[in-house]
XYZ file of C-alpha atoms in Angstrom:
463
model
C 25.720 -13.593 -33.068
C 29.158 -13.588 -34.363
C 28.747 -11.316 -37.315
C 27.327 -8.670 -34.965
C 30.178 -8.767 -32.884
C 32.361 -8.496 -35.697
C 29.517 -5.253 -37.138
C 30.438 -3.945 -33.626
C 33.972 -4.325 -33.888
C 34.218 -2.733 -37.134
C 32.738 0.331 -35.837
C 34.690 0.785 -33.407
C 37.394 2.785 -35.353
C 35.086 5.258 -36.690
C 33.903 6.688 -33.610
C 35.923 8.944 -32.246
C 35.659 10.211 -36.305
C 31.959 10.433 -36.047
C 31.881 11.694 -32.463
C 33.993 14.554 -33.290
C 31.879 15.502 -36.382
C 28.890 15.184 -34.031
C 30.371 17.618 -31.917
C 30.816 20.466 -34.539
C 27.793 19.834 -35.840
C 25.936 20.273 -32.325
C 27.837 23.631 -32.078
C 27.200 25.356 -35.508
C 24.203 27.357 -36.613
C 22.176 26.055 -39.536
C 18.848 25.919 -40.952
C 18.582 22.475 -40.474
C 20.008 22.707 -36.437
C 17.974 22.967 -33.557
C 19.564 24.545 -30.602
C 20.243 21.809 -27.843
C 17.555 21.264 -25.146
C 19.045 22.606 -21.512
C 17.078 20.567 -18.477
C 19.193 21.832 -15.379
C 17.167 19.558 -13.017
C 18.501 16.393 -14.885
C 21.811 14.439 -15.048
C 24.280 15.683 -18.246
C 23.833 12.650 -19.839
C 20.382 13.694 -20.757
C 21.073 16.767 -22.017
C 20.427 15.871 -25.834
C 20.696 18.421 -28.633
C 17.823 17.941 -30.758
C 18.579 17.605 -34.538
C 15.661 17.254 -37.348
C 18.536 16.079 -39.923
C 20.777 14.532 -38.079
C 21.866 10.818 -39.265
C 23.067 7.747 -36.537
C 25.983 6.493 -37.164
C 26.086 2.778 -38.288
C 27.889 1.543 -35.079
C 25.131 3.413 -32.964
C 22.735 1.378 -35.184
C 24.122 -1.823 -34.470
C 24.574 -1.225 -30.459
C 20.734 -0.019 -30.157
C 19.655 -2.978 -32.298
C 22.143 -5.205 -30.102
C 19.711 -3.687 -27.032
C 16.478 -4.111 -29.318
C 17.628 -7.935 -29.657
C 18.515 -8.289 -25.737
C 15.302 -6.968 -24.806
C 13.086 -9.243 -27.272
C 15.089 -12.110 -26.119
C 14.563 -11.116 -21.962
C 10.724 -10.678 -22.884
C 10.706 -14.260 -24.256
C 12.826 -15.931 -21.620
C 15.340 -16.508 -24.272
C 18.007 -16.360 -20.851
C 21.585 -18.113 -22.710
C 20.348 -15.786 -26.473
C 19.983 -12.870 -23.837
C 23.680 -13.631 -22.304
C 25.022 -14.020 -25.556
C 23.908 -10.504 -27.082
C 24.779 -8.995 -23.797
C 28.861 -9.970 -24.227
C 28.424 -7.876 -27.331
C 26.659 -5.163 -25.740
C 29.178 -4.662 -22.890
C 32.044 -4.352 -25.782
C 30.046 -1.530 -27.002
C 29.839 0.293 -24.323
C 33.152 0.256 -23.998
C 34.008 2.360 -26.875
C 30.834 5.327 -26.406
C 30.466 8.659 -25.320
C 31.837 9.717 -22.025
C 28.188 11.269 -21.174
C 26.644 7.719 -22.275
C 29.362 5.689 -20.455
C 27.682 7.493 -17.050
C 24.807 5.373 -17.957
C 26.516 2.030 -18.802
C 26.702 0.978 -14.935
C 22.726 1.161 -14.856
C 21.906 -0.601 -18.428
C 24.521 -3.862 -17.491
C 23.437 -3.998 -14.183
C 19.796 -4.194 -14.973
C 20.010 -6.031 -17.756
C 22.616 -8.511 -16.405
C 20.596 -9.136 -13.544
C 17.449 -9.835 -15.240
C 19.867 -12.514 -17.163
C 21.830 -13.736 -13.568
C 18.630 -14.506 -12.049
C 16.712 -16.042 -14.330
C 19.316 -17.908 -16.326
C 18.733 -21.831 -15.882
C 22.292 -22.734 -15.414
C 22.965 -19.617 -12.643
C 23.119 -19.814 -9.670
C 23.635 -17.839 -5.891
C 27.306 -17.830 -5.825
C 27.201 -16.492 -9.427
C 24.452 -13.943 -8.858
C 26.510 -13.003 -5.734
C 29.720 -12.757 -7.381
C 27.954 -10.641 -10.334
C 26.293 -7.746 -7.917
C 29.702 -7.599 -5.757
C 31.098 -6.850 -9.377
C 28.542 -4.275 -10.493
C 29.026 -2.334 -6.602
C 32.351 -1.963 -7.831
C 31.641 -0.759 -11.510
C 28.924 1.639 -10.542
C 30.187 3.124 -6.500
C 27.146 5.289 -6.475
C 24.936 2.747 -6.944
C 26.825 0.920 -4.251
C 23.693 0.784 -1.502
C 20.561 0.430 -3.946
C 22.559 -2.957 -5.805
C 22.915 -4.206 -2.153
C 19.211 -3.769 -1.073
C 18.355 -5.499 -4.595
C 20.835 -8.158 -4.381
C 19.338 -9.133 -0.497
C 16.259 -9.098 -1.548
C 16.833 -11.867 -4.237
C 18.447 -13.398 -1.606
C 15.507 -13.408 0.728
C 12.782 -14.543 -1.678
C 15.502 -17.347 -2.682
C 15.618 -18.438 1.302
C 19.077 -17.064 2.020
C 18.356 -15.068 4.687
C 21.754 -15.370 6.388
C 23.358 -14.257 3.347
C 20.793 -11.301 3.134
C 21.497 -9.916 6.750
C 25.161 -10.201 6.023
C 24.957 -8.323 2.844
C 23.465 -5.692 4.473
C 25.733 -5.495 6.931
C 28.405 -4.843 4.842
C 26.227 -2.371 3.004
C 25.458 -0.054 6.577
C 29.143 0.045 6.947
C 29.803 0.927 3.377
C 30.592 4.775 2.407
C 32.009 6.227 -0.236
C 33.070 9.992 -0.483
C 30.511 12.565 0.816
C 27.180 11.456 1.333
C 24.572 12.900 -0.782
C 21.008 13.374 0.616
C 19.855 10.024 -1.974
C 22.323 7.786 -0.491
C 21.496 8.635 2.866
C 18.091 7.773 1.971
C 19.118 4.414 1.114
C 21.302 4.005 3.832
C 18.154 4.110 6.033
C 16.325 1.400 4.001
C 19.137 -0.976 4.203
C 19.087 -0.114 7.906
C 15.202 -0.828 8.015
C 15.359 -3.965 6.486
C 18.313 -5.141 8.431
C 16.319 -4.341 11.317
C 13.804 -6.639 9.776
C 15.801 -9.791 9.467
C 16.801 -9.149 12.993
C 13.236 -8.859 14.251
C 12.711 -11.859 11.983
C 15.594 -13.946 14.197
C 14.074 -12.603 17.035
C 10.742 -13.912 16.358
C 12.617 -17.362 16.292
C 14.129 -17.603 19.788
C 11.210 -16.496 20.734
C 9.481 -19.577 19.446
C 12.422 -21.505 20.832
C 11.792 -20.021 24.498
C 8.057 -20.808 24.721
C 8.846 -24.106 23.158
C 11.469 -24.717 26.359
C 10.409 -26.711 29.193
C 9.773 -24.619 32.902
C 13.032 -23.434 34.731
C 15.417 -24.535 31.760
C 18.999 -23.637 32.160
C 18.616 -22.712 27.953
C 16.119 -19.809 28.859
C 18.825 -17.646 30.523
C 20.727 -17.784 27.028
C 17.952 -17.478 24.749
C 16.343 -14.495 26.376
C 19.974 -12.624 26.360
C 20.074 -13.390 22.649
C 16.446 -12.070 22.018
C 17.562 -9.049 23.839
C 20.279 -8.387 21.103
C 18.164 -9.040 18.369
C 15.839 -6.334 19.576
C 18.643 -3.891 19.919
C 20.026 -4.370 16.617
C 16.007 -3.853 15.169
C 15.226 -1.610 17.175
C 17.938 0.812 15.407
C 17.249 -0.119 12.293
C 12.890 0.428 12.919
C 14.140 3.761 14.363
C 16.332 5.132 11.194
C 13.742 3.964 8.875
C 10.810 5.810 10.087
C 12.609 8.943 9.966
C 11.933 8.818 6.039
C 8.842 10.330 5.260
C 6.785 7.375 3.666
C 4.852 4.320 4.345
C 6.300 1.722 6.489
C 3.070 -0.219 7.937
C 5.353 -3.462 8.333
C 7.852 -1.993 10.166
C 6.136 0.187 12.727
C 4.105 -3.063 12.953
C 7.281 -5.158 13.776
C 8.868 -2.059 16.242
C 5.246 -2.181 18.478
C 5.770 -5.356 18.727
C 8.741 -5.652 20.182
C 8.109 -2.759 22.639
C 4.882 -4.460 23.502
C 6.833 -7.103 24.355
C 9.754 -5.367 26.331
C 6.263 -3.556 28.163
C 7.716 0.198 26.462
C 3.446 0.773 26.195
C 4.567 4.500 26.089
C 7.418 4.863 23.670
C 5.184 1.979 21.431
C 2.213 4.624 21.836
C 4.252 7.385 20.825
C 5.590 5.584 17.772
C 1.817 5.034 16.347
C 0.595 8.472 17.358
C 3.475 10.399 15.330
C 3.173 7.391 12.563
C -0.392 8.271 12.574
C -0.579 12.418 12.927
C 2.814 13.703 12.151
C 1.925 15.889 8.861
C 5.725 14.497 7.246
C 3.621 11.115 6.667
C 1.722 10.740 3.936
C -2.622 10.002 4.757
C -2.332 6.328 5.921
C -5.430 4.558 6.732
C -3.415 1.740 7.931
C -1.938 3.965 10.579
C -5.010 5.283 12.039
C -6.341 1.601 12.568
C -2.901 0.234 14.020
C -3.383 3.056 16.374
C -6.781 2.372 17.314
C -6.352 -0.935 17.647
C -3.955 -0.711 20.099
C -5.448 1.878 22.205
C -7.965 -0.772 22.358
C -5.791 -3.353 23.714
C -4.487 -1.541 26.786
C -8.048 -0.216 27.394
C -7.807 2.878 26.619
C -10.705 5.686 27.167
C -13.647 5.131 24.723
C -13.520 8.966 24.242
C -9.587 8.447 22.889
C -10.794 5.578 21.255
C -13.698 7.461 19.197
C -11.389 10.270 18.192
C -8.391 7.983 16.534
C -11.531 6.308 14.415
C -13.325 9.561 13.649
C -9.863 10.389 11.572
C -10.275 6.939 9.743
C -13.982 7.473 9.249
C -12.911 10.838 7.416
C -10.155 9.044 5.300
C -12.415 6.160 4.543
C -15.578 6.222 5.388
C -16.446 2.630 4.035
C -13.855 0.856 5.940
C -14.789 -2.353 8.123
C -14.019 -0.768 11.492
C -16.919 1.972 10.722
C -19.901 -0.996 12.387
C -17.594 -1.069 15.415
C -17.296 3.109 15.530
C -20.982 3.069 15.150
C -20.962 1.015 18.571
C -19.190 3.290 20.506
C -21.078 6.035 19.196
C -24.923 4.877 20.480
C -22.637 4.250 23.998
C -21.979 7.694 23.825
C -24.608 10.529 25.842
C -23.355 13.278 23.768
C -25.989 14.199 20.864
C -23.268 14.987 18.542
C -22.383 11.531 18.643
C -25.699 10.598 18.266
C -26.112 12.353 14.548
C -22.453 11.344 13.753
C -23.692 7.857 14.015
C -26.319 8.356 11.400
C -23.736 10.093 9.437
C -21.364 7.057 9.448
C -23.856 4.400 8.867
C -25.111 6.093 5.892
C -22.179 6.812 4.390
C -21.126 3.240 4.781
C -24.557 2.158 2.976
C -23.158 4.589 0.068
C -20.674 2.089 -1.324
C -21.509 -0.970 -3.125
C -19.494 -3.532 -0.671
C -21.566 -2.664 2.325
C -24.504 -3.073 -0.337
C -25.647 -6.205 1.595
C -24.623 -6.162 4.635
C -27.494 -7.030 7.352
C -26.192 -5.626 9.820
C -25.427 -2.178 8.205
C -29.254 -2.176 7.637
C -30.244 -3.562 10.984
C -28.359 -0.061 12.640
C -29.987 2.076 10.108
C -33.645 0.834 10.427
C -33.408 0.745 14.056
C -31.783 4.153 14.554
C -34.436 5.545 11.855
C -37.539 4.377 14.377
C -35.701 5.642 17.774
C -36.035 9.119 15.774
C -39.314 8.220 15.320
C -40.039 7.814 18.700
C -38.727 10.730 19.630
C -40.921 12.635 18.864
C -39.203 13.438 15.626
C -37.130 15.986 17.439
C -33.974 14.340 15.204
C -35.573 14.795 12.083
C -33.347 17.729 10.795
C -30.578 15.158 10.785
C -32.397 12.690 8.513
C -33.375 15.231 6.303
C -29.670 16.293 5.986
C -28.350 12.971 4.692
C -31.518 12.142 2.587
C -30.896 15.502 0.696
C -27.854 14.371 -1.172
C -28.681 10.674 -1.879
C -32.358 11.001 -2.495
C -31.331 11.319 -6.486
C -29.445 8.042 -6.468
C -29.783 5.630 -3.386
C -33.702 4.494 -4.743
C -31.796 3.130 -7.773
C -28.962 2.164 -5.925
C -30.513 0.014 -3.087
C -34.929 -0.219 -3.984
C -35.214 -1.010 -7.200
C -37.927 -4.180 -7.438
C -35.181 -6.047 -9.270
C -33.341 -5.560 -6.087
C -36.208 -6.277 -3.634
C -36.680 -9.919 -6.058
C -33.080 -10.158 -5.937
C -33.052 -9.965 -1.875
C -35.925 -12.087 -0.575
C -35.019 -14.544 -2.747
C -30.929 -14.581 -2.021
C -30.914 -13.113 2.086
C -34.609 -12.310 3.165
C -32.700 -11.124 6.674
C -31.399 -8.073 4.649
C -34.888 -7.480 2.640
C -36.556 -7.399 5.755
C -34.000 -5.042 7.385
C -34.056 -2.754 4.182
C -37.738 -2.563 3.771
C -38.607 -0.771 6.059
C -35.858 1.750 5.865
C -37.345 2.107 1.615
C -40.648 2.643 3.378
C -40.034 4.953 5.585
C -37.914 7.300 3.072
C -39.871 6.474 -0.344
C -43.194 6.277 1.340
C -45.218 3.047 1.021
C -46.028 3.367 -2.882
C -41.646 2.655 -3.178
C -41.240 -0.665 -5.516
C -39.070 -2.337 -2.855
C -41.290 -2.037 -0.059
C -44.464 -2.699 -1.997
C -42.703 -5.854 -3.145
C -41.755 -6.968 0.131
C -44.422 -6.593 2.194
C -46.533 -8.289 -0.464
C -44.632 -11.327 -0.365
C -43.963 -11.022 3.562
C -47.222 -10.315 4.339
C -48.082 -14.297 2.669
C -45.819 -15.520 5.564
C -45.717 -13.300 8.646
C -48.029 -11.561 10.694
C -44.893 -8.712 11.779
C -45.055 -7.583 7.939
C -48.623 -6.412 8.463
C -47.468 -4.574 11.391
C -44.480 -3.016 9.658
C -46.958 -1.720 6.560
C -49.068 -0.017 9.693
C -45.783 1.509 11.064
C -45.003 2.888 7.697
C -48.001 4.278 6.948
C -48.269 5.691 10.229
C -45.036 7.216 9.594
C -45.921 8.654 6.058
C -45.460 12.568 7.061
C -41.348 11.534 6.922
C -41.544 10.789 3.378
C -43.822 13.986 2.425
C -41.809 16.218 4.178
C -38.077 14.509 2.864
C -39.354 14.903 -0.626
C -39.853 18.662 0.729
C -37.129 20.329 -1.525
């Protein structure tokens, strides 16, 4: 350790030398000189000429094999060896480039982090006092160290000491703001808002935990009340950032659920849901969905904020509940959507055994049936692009073994869907009704239906 400090040291004459030479030889002409590489969409710093001949000096040596050593050392929890090299490394920088001393700020921060909050003799107050010391080295980075530094805070149990550093951090600026930093200004503002919705949550539990007519309730409900100010801001400034933010649109409903805003709460999921600056959420579609459902909202408004998720994922577990509303439905375009959904749900292996999945299909396949086969166009619609794969897929005889022997519910839900598209020579249904029929009179009656039936099969293999 101590003879690369000294290496280190020893260097550090030379390099305003070597530097300089590095400089006229980025600048002059040669056979062996590549001109230097010009990225205008990235910082100075990384604007590296690119030299096939060019030689390290020996004091760059030693300060990327000082880094080489740090990072072995953080990679085997080596936390006091990783300290140790990083005194060293921190003298280095000291006496680099201008260009790589923009960089310094971001290599001791991360690295001395890693070190702060992992080291077995740190501790808060010295993790503390080390990111109040790196917002000071590194101004820019001012907001992003704070959201870092609360949230070791947080998953350390210091939530107090979170919400105050990001206090400080809201009211921090620092020369004009540039579009990043105002960015981050709205995250710290977020997830203030969250700590505050996480204190509200508490008095909360504290007023329902109060006896009838206290004289505490007054007080308590007066301090929820500020709580949901201060969150409410914060949910607000957030959201305004293109992106994903399921937990705190979750957290802002509540809240105005709770304060009865129902319209300013519905609003809020809607846009989260539709507005074209947020990126395809699933998640969104359901929250909104889900709460339409609670305040009883039309089953036509309903049906349209699932058809969206059925579109975005068509496998999802809400998809047996949009079938529902669909068969309540008098609209025959509702009626063939319904097929639609509960095939495409059938398509993907976790819905694979799912009785009740089958139990829709089967039983919407024979009200087709029985009418007259007037519906049959939409069978033959889905059937045409799964006939290739869905008799390997779902009615193979290893399959139809596999299922009266594990869940004979979903055989006998599934057999007579394979018999009714494969035609009574399929390997599932023959199986099936073979061993059924040693049990159960209804299996006898099923091979009649399906034979009855056979035209479907000869006219889906129709190509």
């Amino acid at each position: 350790m101590d003879s690369l400090g000294d290496e280190l040291r020893r260097e550090v004459g030379q390099v305003s030398v070597e530097e300089e030479a590095e400089g006229a030889s980025v600048g002059t002409a040669g056979n062996d000189q590549l001109p230097g590489i010009y990225l205008p969409l990235l910082p100075r710093y990384f604007q590296h000429p690119t030299a096939s001949g060019g030689k390290p000096s020996d004091f760059q040596n030693a300060k990327d094999d000082c880094l080489n050593y740090i990072q072995e050392a953080l990679l085997q929890s080596q936390w006091q060896r990783a300290a140790e090299l990083m005194v060293s490394y921190v003298e280095a920088l000291e006496n680099t480039t201008f260009r790589k001393q923009l960089v310094a700020p971001e290599e001791i921060w991360r690295i001395g982090t890693e070190i702060v909050h992992h080291h077995p003799r740190s501790n808060i107050e010295e993790s503390t006092h080390f990111a109040d010391q790196m917002k000071n080295l590194g101004v820019k980075r001012y907001l992003k160290m704070s959201l870092e530094h609360a949230f070791y805070l947080m998953c350390n149990g210091y939530v107090d000491e979170a919400h105050q550093n990001l206090v400080l951090a809201e009211s921090w600026r620092y020369g004009e703001q540039t579009v990043l930093q105002e960015k981050e200004l709205k995250l710290v503002q977020g997830y203030k808002g969250l700590l505050d919705y996480f204190q509200w949550l508490k008095k909360k539990t504290e007023m329902l935990q109060l006896e009838e007519d206290s004289y505490a309730e007054s007080s308590i409900q007066q301090e929820m009340h500020s709580f949901y100010r201060q969150a409410a801001v914060g949910f607000k400034e957030i959201i305004k950032i293109p992106g994903v933010w399921d937990l705190f649109v979750l957290c802002y409903v509540d809240l105005l659920e709770y304060y009865e805003e129902y319209e300013e709460a519905k609003e809020v999921l809607r846009e989260y849901a539709y507005d074209s600056k947020f990126p395809p959420n699933p998640n969104a579609h359901v929250y909104f969905y889900q709460f339409l459902k609670r305040k009883g909202e039309s089953r036509k408004t309903q049906i349209a904020a699932l058809q969206v998720l059925h579109q975005l994922v068509p496998s999802h577990e809400l998809m047996l509940e949009f079938y529902d509303m669909l068969k309540k439905s008098k609209k025959s375009k509702n009626h063939r959507l319904r097929l639609e959904v509960i095939f495409e749900v059938l398509d993907f292996a976790g819905w694979k055994h799912n009785v009740k999945a089958w139990s829709y299909l089967a039983k919407q396949i024979v009200e087709m049936l029985q009418n007259s086969g007037k519906q049959f166009d939409w069978l033959k619609k889905e059937w045409d692009t799964r006939k290739d794969w869905w008799p390997a897929f779902h009615f193979s005889r290893y399959l139809a073994k596999r299922n009266w022997k594990e869940n004979r519910s979903l055989a006998c839900e599934k057999v007579l869907v394979a018999g009714i598209l494969l035609g009574k020579d399929c390997k599932y249904f023959k199986y099936v009704i073979h061993q059924g029929s040693k049990a159960k009179k209804k299996f006898k009656m099923l091979k009649n239906f399906v034979k009855e039936n056979g035209w479907v099969h000869l006219r889906l293999s129709d190509t």
